[in-house]
Short mmCIF file of C-alpha atoms and ligand atoms in Angstrom, two decimals:
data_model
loop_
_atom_site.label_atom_id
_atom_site.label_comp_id
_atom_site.label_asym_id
_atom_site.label_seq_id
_atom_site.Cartn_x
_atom_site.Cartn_y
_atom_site.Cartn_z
CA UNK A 1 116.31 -129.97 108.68
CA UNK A 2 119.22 -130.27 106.15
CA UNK A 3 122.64 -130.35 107.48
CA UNK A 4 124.99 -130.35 104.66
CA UNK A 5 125.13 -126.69 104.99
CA UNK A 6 127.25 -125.22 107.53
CA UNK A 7 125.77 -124.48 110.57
CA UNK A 8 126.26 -123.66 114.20
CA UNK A 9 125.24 -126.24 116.65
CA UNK A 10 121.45 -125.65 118.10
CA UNK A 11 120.72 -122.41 119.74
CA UNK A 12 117.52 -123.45 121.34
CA UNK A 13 115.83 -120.13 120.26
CA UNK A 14 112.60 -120.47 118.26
CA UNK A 15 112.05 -117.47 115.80
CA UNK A 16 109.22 -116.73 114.34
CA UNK A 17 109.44 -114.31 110.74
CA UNK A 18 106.64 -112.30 109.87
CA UNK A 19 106.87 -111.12 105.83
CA UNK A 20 108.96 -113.35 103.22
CA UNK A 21 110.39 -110.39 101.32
CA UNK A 22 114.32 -110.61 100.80
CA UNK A 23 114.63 -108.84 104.58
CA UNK A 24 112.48 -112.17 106.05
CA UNK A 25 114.16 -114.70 103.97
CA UNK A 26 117.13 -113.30 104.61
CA UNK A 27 116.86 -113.44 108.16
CA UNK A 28 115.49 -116.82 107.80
CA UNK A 29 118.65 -118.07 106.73
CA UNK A 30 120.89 -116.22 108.76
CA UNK A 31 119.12 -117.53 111.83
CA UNK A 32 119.26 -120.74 110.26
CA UNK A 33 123.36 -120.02 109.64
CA UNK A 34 123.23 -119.71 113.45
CA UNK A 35 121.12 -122.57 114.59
CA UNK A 36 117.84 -120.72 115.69
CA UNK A 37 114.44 -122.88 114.49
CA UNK A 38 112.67 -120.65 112.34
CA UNK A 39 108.67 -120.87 111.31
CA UNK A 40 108.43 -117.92 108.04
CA UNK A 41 104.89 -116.87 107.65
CA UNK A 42 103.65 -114.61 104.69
CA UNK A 43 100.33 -113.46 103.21
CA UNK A 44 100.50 -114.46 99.84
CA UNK A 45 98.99 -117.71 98.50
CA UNK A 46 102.02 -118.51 96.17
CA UNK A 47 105.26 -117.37 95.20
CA UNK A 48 104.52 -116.08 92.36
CA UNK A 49 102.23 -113.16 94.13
CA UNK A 50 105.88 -111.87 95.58
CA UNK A 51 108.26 -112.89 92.47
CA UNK A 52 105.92 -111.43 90.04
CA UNK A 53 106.14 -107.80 91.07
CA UNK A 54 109.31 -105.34 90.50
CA UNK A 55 111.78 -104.97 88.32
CA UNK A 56 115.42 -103.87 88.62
CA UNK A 57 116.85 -103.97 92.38
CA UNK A 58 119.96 -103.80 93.14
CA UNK A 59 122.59 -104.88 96.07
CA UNK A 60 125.84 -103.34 96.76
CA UNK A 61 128.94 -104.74 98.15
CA UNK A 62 127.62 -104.68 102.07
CA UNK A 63 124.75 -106.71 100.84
CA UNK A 64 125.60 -108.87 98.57
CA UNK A 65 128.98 -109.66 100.50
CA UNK A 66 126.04 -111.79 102.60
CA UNK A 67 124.98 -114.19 99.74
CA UNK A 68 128.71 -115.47 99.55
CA UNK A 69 128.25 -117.14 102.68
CA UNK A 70 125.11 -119.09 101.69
CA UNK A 71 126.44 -121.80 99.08
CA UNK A 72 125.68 -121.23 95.55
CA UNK A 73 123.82 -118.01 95.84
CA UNK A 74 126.47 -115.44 94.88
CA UNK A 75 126.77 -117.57 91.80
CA UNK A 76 123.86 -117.85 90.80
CA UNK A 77 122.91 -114.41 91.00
CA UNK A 78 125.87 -113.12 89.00
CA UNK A 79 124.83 -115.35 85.96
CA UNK A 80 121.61 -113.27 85.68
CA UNK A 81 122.80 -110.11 86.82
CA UNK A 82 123.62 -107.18 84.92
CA UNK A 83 127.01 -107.48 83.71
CA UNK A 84 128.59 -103.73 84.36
CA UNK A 85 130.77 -102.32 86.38
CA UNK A 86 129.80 -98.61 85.36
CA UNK A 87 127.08 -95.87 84.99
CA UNK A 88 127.21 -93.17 82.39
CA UNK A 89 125.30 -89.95 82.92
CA UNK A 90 124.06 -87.58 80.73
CA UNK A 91 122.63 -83.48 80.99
CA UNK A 92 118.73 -84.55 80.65
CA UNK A 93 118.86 -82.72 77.11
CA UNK A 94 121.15 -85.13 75.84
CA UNK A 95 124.99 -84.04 76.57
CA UNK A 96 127.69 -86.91 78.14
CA UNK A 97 128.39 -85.93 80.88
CA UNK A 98 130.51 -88.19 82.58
CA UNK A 99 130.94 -91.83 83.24
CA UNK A 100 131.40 -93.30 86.92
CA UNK A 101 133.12 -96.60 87.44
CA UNK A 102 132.75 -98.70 90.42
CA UNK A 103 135.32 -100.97 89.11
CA UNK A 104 137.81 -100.21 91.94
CA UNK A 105 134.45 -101.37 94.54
CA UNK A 106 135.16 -105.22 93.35
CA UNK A 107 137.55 -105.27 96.61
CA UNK A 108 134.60 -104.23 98.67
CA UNK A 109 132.69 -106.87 97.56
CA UNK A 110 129.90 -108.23 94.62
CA UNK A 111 127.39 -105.61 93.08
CA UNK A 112 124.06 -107.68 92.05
CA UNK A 113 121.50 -105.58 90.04
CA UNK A 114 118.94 -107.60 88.70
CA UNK A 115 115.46 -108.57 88.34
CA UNK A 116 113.54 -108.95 91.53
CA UNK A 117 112.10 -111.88 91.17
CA UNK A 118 114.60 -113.80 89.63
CA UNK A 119 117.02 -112.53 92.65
CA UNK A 120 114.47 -113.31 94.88
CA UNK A 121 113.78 -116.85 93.56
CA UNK A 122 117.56 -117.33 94.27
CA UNK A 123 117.32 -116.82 97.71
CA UNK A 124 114.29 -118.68 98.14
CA UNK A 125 115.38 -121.83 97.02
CA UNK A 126 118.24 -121.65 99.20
CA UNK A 127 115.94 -120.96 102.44
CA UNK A 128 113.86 -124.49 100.66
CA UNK A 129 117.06 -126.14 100.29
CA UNK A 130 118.00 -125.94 103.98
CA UNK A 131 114.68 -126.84 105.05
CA UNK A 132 113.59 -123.59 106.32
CA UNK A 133 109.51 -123.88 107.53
CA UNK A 134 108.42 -121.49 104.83
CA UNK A 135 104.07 -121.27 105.28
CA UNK A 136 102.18 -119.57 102.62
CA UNK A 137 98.75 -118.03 102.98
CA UNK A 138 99.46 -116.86 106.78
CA UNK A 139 98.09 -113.49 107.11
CA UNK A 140 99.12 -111.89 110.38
CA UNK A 141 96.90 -109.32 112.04
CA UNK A 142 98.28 -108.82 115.33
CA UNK A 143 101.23 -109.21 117.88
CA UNK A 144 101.35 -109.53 121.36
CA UNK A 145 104.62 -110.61 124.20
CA UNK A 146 105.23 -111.01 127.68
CA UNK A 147 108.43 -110.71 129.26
CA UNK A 148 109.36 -114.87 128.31
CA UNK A 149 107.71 -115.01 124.84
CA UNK A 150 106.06 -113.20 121.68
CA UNK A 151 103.72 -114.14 119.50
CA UNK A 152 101.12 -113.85 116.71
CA UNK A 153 97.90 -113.70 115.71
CA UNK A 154 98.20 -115.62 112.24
CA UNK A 155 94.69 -116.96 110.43
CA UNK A 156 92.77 -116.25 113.84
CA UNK A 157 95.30 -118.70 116.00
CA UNK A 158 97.89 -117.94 118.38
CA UNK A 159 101.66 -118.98 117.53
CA UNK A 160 104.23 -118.19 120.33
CA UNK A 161 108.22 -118.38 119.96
CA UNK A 162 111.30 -116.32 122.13
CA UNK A 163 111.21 -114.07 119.46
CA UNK A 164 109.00 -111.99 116.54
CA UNK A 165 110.83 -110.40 113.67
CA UNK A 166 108.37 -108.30 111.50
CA UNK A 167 109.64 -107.90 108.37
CA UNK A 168 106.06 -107.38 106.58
CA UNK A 169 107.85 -104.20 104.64
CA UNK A 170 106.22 -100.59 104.58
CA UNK A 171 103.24 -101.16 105.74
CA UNK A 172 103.84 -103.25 108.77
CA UNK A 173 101.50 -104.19 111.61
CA UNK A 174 104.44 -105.14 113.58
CA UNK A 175 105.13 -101.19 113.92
CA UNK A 176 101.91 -100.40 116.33
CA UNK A 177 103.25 -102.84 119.22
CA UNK A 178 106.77 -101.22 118.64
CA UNK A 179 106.04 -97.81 118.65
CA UNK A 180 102.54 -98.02 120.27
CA UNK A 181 100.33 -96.17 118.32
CA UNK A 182 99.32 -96.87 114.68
CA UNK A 183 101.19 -94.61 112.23
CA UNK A 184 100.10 -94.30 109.05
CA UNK A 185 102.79 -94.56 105.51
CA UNK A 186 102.96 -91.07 104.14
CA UNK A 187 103.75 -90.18 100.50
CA UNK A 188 107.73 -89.46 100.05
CA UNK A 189 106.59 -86.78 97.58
CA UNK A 190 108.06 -88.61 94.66
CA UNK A 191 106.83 -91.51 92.40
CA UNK A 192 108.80 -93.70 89.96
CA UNK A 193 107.64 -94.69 86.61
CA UNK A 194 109.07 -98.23 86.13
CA UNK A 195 109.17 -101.04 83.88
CA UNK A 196 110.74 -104.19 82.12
CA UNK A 197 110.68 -105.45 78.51
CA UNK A 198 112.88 -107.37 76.29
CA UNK A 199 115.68 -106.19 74.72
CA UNK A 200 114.73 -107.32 71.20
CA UNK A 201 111.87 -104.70 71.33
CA UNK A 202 114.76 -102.03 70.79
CA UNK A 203 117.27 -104.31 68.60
CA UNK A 204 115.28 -102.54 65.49
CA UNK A 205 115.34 -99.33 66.27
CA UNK A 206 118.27 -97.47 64.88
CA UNK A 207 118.01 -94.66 67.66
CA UNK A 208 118.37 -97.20 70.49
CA UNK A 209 120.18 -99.96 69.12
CA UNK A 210 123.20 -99.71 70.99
CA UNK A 211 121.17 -99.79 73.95
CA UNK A 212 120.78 -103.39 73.61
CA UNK A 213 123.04 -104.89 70.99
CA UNK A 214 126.75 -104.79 72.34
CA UNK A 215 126.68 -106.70 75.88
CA UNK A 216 124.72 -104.74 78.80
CA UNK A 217 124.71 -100.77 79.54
CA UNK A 218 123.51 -98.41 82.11
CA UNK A 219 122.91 -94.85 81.65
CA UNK A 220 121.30 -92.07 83.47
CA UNK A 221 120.13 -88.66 82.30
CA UNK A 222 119.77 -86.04 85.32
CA UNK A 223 117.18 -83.41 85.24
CA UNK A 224 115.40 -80.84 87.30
CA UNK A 225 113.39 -82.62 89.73
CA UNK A 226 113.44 -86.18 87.31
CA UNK A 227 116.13 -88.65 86.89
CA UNK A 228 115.67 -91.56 84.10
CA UNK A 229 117.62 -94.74 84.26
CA UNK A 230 118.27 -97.30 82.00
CA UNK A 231 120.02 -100.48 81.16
CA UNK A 232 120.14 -104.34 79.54
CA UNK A 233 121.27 -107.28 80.92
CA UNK A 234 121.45 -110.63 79.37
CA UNK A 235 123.41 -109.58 76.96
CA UNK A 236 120.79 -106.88 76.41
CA UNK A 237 118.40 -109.68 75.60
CA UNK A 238 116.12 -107.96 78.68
CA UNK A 239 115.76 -103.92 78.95
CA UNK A 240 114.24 -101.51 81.80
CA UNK A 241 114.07 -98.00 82.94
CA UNK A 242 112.73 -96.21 85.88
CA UNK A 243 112.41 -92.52 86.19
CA UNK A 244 111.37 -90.64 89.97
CA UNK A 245 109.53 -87.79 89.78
CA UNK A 246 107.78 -85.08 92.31
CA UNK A 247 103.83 -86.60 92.26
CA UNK A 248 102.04 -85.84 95.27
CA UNK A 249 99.12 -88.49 94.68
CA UNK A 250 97.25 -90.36 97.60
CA UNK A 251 98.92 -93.53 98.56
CA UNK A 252 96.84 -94.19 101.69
CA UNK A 253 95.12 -97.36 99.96
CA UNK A 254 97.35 -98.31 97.33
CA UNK A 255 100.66 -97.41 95.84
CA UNK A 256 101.28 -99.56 92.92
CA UNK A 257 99.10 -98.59 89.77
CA UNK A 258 99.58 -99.46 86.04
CA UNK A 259 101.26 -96.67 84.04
CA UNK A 260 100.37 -95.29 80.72
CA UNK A 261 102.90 -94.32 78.57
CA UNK A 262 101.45 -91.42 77.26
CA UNK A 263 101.75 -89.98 80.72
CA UNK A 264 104.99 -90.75 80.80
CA UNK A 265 106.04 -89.02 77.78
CA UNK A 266 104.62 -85.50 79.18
CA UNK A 267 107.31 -85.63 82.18
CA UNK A 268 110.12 -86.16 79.81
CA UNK A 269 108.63 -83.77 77.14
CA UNK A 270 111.65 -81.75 75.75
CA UNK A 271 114.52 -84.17 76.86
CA UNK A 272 116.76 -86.14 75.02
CA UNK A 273 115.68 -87.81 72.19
CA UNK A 274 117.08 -91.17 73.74
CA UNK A 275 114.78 -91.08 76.31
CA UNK A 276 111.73 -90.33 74.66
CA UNK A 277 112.33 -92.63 72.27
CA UNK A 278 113.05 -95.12 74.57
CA UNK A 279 109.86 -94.38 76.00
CA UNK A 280 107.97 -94.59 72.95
CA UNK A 281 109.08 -97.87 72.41
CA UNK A 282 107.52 -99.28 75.92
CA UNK A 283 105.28 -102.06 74.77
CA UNK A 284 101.71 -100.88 75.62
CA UNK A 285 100.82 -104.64 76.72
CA UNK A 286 103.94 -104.94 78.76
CA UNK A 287 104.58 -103.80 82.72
CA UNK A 288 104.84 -100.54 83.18
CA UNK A 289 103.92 -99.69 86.73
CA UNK A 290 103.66 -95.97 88.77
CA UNK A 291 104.79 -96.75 92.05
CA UNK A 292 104.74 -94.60 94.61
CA UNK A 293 107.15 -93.93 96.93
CA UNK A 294 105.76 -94.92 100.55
CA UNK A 295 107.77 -93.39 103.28
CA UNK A 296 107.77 -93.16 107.22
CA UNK A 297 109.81 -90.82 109.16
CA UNK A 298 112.73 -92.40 110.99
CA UNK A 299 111.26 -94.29 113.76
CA UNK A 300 112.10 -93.81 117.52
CA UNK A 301 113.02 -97.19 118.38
CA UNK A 302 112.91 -100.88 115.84
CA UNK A 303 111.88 -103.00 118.95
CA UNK A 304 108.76 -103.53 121.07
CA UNK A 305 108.71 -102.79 124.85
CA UNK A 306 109.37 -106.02 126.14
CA UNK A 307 112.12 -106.33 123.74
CA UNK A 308 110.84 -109.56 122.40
CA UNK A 309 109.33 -108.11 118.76
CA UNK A 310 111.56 -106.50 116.18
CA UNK A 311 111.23 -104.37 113.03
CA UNK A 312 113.58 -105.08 110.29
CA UNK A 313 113.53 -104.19 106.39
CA UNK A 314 111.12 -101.56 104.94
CA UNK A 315 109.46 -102.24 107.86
CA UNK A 316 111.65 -100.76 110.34
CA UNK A 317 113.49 -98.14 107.67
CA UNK A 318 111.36 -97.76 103.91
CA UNK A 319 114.51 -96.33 101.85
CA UNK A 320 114.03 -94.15 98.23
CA UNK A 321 115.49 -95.62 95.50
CA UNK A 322 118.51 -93.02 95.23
CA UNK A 323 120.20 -94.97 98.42
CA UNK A 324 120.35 -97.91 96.44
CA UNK A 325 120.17 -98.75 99.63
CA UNK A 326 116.96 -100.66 100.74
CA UNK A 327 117.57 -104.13 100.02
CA UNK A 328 121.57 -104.24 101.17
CA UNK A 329 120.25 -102.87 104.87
CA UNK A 330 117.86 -105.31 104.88
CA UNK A 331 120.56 -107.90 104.18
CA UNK A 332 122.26 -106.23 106.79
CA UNK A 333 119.41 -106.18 109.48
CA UNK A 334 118.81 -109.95 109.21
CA UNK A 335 122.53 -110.72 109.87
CA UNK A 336 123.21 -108.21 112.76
CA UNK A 337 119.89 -109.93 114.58
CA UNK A 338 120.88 -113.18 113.75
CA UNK A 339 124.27 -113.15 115.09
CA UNK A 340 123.12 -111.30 118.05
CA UNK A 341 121.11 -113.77 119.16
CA UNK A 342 123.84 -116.30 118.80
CA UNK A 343 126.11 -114.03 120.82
CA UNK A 344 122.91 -113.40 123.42
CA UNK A 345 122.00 -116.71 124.24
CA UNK A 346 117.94 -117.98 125.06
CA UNK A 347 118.13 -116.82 128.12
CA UNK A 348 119.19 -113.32 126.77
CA UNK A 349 117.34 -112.70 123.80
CA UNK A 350 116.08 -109.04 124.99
CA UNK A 351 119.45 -108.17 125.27
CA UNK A 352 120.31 -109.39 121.51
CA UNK A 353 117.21 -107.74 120.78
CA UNK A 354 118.41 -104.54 122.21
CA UNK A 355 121.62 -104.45 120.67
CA UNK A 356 120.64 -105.02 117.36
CA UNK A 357 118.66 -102.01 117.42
CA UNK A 358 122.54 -100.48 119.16
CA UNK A 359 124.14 -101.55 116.28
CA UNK A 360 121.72 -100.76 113.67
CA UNK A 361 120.60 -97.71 114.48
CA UNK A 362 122.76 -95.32 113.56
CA UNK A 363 123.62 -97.06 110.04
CA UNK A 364 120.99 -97.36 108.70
CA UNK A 365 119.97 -93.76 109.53
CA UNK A 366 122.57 -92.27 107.84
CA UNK A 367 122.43 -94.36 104.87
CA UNK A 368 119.11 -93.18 104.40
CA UNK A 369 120.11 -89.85 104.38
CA UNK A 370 122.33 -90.48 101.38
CA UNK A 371 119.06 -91.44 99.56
CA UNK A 372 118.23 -87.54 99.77
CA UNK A 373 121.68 -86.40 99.37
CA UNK A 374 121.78 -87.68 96.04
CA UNK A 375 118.50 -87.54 94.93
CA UNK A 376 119.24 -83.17 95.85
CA UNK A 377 122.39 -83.03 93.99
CA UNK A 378 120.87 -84.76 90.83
CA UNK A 379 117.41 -83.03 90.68
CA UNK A 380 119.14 -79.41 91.78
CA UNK A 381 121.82 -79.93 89.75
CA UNK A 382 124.31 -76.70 88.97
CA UNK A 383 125.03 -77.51 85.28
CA UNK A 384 128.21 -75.09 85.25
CA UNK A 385 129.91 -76.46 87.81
CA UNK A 386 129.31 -79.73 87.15
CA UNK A 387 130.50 -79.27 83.52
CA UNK A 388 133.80 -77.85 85.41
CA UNK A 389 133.59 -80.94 87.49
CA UNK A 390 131.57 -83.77 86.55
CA UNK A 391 132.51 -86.04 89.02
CA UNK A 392 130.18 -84.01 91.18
CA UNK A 393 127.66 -85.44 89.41
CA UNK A 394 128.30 -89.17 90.66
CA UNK A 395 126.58 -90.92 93.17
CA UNK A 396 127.76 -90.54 96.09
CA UNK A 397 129.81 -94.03 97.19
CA UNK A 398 131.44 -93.80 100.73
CA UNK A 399 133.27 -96.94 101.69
CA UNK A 400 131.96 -96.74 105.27
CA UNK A 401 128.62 -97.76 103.82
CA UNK A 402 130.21 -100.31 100.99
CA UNK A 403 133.45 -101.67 102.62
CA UNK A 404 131.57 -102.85 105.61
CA UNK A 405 130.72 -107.07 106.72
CA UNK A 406 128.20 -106.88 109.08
CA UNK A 407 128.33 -109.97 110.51
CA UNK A 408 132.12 -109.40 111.34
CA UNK A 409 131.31 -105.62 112.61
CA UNK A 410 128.15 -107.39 114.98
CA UNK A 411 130.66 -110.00 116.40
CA UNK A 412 133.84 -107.58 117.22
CA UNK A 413 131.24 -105.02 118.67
CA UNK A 414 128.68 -107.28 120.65
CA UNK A 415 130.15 -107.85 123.77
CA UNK A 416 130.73 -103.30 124.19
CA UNK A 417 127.33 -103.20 123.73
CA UNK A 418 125.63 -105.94 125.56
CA UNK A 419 128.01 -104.50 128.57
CA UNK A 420 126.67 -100.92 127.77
CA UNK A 421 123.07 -102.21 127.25
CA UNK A 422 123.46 -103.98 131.27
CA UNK A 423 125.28 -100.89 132.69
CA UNK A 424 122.29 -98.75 131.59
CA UNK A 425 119.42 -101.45 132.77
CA UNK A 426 121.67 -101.20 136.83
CA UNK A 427 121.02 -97.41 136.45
CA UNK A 428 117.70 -97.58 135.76
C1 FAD B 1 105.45 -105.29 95.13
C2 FAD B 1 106.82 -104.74 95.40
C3 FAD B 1 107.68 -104.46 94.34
C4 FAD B 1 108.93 -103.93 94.57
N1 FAD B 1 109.73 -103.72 93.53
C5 FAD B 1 110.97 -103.23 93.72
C6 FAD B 1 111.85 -103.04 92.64
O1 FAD B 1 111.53 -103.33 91.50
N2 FAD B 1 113.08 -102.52 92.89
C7 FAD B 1 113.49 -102.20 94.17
O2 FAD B 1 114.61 -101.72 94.35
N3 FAD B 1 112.69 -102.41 95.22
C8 FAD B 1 111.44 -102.91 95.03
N4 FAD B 1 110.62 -103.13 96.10
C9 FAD B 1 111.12 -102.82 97.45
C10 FAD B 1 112.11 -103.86 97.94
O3 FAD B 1 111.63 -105.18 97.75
C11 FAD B 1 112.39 -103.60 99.41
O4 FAD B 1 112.80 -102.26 99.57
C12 FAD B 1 113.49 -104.45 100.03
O5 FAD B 1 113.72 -105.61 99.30
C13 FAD B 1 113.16 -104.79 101.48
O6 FAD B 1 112.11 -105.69 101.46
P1 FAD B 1 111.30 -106.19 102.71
O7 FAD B 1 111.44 -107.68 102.78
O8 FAD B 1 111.58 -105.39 103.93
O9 FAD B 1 109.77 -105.83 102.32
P2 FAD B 1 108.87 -106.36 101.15
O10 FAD B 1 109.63 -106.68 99.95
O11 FAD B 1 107.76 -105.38 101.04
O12 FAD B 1 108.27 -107.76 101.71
C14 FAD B 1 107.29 -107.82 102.73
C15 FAD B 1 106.61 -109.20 102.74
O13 FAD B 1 105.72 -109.25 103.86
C16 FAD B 1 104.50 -109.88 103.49
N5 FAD B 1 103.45 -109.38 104.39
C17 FAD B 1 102.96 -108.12 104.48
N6 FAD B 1 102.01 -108.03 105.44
C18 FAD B 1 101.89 -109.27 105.97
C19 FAD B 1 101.06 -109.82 106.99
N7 FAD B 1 100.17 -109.08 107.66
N8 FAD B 1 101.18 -111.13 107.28
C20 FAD B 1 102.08 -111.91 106.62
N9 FAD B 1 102.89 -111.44 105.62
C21 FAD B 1 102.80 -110.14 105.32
C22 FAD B 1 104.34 -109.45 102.04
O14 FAD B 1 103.50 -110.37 101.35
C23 FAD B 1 105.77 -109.44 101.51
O15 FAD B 1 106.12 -110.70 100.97
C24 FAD B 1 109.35 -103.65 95.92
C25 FAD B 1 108.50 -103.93 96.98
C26 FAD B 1 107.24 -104.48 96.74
C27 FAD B 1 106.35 -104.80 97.92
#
């Protein structure tokens, strides 16, 4: 273990993390921050099979306000991040609409959007750099607990610690010993169209030029049931767009294909000329992927019977891309578990288990539902009103989501809840 990071003394809990997306490294390091020994298993062979996918993701202020507490992250993320503070929208036939700022949000906290897997790479060395026990090639296929321990099935052998976080994302195994049955991912209804080229592709073109040569931008053009998003970063030496769109395809085996552009071009048939020329230009070699939108209903509970397993990430709460919300809760679920267990104790860590969920639950239930609040008011748009108001056309940005530190909000509220947690078990 490395120790010039700061750290609290040893805990004496052993964690094991199933799934190194950014909600298992995340809580990696958090329990790490908190001085819980940590084994982090995932599927894939290398790196590169989880930095490889995905393109723009993005973190707002209760997110990212995490990676300033893990040394150098924050930093380095903001060199490769998109360099905005702003999104300009446009009527889906071409009209400026309106442009919304989130300059006066820098008090909240950092806003990361950037690519995936160079965010993701970030946060991965850091986990290497404090000697986090990071296993490749672990496949888990089951989970099991007893009321002192929980465990795995990894690779056909058993692995055992106080505690099992699953954060193997949307389609999670973790979820059948939590909610007891085996439910199945179900489409959202919508699919996005997404992809990632470089700038210079565009740097010719005298329609989208100034998408790419004067520093970074981000637009959005709202339509009936489609929104399309774009922007550069780099200096708009790297471009990408995403549009979501009603598909009602099977996802029950797979939900990432390759896209064809050509298909593409029939959704956005009769909108502005921006956008279909920006879509067009996609290079037919490059990555252009139709992803559909996997989605669960909210779940009853995030934790296993014994208390001893826990859901956390897509795993526990799949979120559609209009929350901008998905990878900030995760953020958020690995630091309210983390500190809970430092608050809980070993000989408590049911109870830290249980009051994560507390603490959790609610949040990250509403926040979803903002995901559908704003995907309604920009694909059911009322074009008068909004041209007599077009702020009603912004995303919706509520400081009790953004002005929020988790870790802070975990440690004032702990001690209410573990009290409320042990006055219900004495009733029982
Ligand atoms: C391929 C892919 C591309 C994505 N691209 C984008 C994007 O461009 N923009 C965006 O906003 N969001 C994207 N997302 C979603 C985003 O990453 C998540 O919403 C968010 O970051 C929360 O991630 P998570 O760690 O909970 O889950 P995930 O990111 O899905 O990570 C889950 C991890 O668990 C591992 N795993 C799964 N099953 C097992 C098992 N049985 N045993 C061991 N390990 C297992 C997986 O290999 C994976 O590394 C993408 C997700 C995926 C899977």
């Amino acid at each position: 273990m490395m120790t010039d990071f700061p750290r609290r003394p040893p805990s004496g809990i052993s964690v094991i993390i199933v799934g190194a997306g950014f909600a298992g490294v995340s809580a990696a390091i958090e329990c790490d921050r908190k001085g819980h020994s940590i084994v982090l298993l995932d599927k894939t062979e290398t790196i590169e099979e989880i930095t490889r996918f995905g393109d723009i993701i993005s973190f707002d202020p209760n997110g990212a306000r995490n990676f300033e507490r893990w040394p150098g992250v924050i930093e380095a993320m903001q060199k490769i991040a998109r360099q905005t503070s702003w999104l300009d929208l446009y009527h889906w036939k071409g009209e400026f609409v309106t442009r919304q700022s989130f300059a006066e949000e820098k008090k909240w906290g950092p806003r990361i959007n950037g690519h995936r897997g160079e965010l993701y790479s970030i946060i991965l060395q850091h986990a290497k750099d404090r000697g986090i026990d990071i296993r490749l090639g672990q496949r888990v296929t089951d989970y099991f607990e007893d009321g002192e321990k929980a465990g795995v099935v990894v690779n056909g052998q058993r692995m055992t610690a106080d505690i099992v976080i699953a954060a193997e994302g949307v389609r999670s195994r973790g979820r059948k010993i939590v909610l007891g049955f085996d439910d199945k991912p179900k489409s959202s209804g919508y699919a996005v169209y997404r992809c990632w080229f470089p700038g210079k592709v565009l740097a010719d073109n005298d329609k989208l030029k100034h998408l790419v040569v004067n520093g970074d931008v981000h637009c959005g053009w709202i339509g009936p049931d489609l929104h399309f998003l774009a922007s550069s970063l780099k200096q708009g030496s790297e471009f990408n767009w995403v549009f979501t769109h009603v598909d009602d395809g099977d996802i029950e085996e797979n939900w990432q294909f390759p896209g064809k552009v050509e298909d593409c071009l029939k959704y956005v048939e009769g909108w502005s000329p921006i956008v279909q020329e920006i879509v067009k230009a996609t290079p037919r070699n490059g990555r252009l992927i139709d992803h559909k939108l996997v989605f669960r209903d909210p779940l009853p509970t995030f934790i296993s019977p014994k208390a001893r397993i826990v859901l956390i990430g897509d795993a526990a709460h799949p979120f559609l891309p209009t929350s901008i919300q998905g990878a900030s809760q995760s953020i958020e679920d690995g630091v309210v578990l983390a500190a809970s267990l430092e608050m809980a104790g070993k000989r408590n860590v049911p109870l830290a288990v249980k009051a994560y969920e507390k603490i959790r639950y609610e949040r990250v239930h509403k926040a979803q539902a903002l995901g559908v609040k704003t995907r309604e008011k920009w694909h059911k748009a009322n074009w008068d009103k909004i041209r007599e108001d077009p702020e009603a056309i912004h995303l919706t940005r509520e400081a009790w989501l953004l002005n929020f530190d988790a870790e802070k909000d975990c440690y004032e509220r702990y001690n209410d809840v573990a009290a409320s947690l042990k006055g219900e078990q004495a009733r029982l």
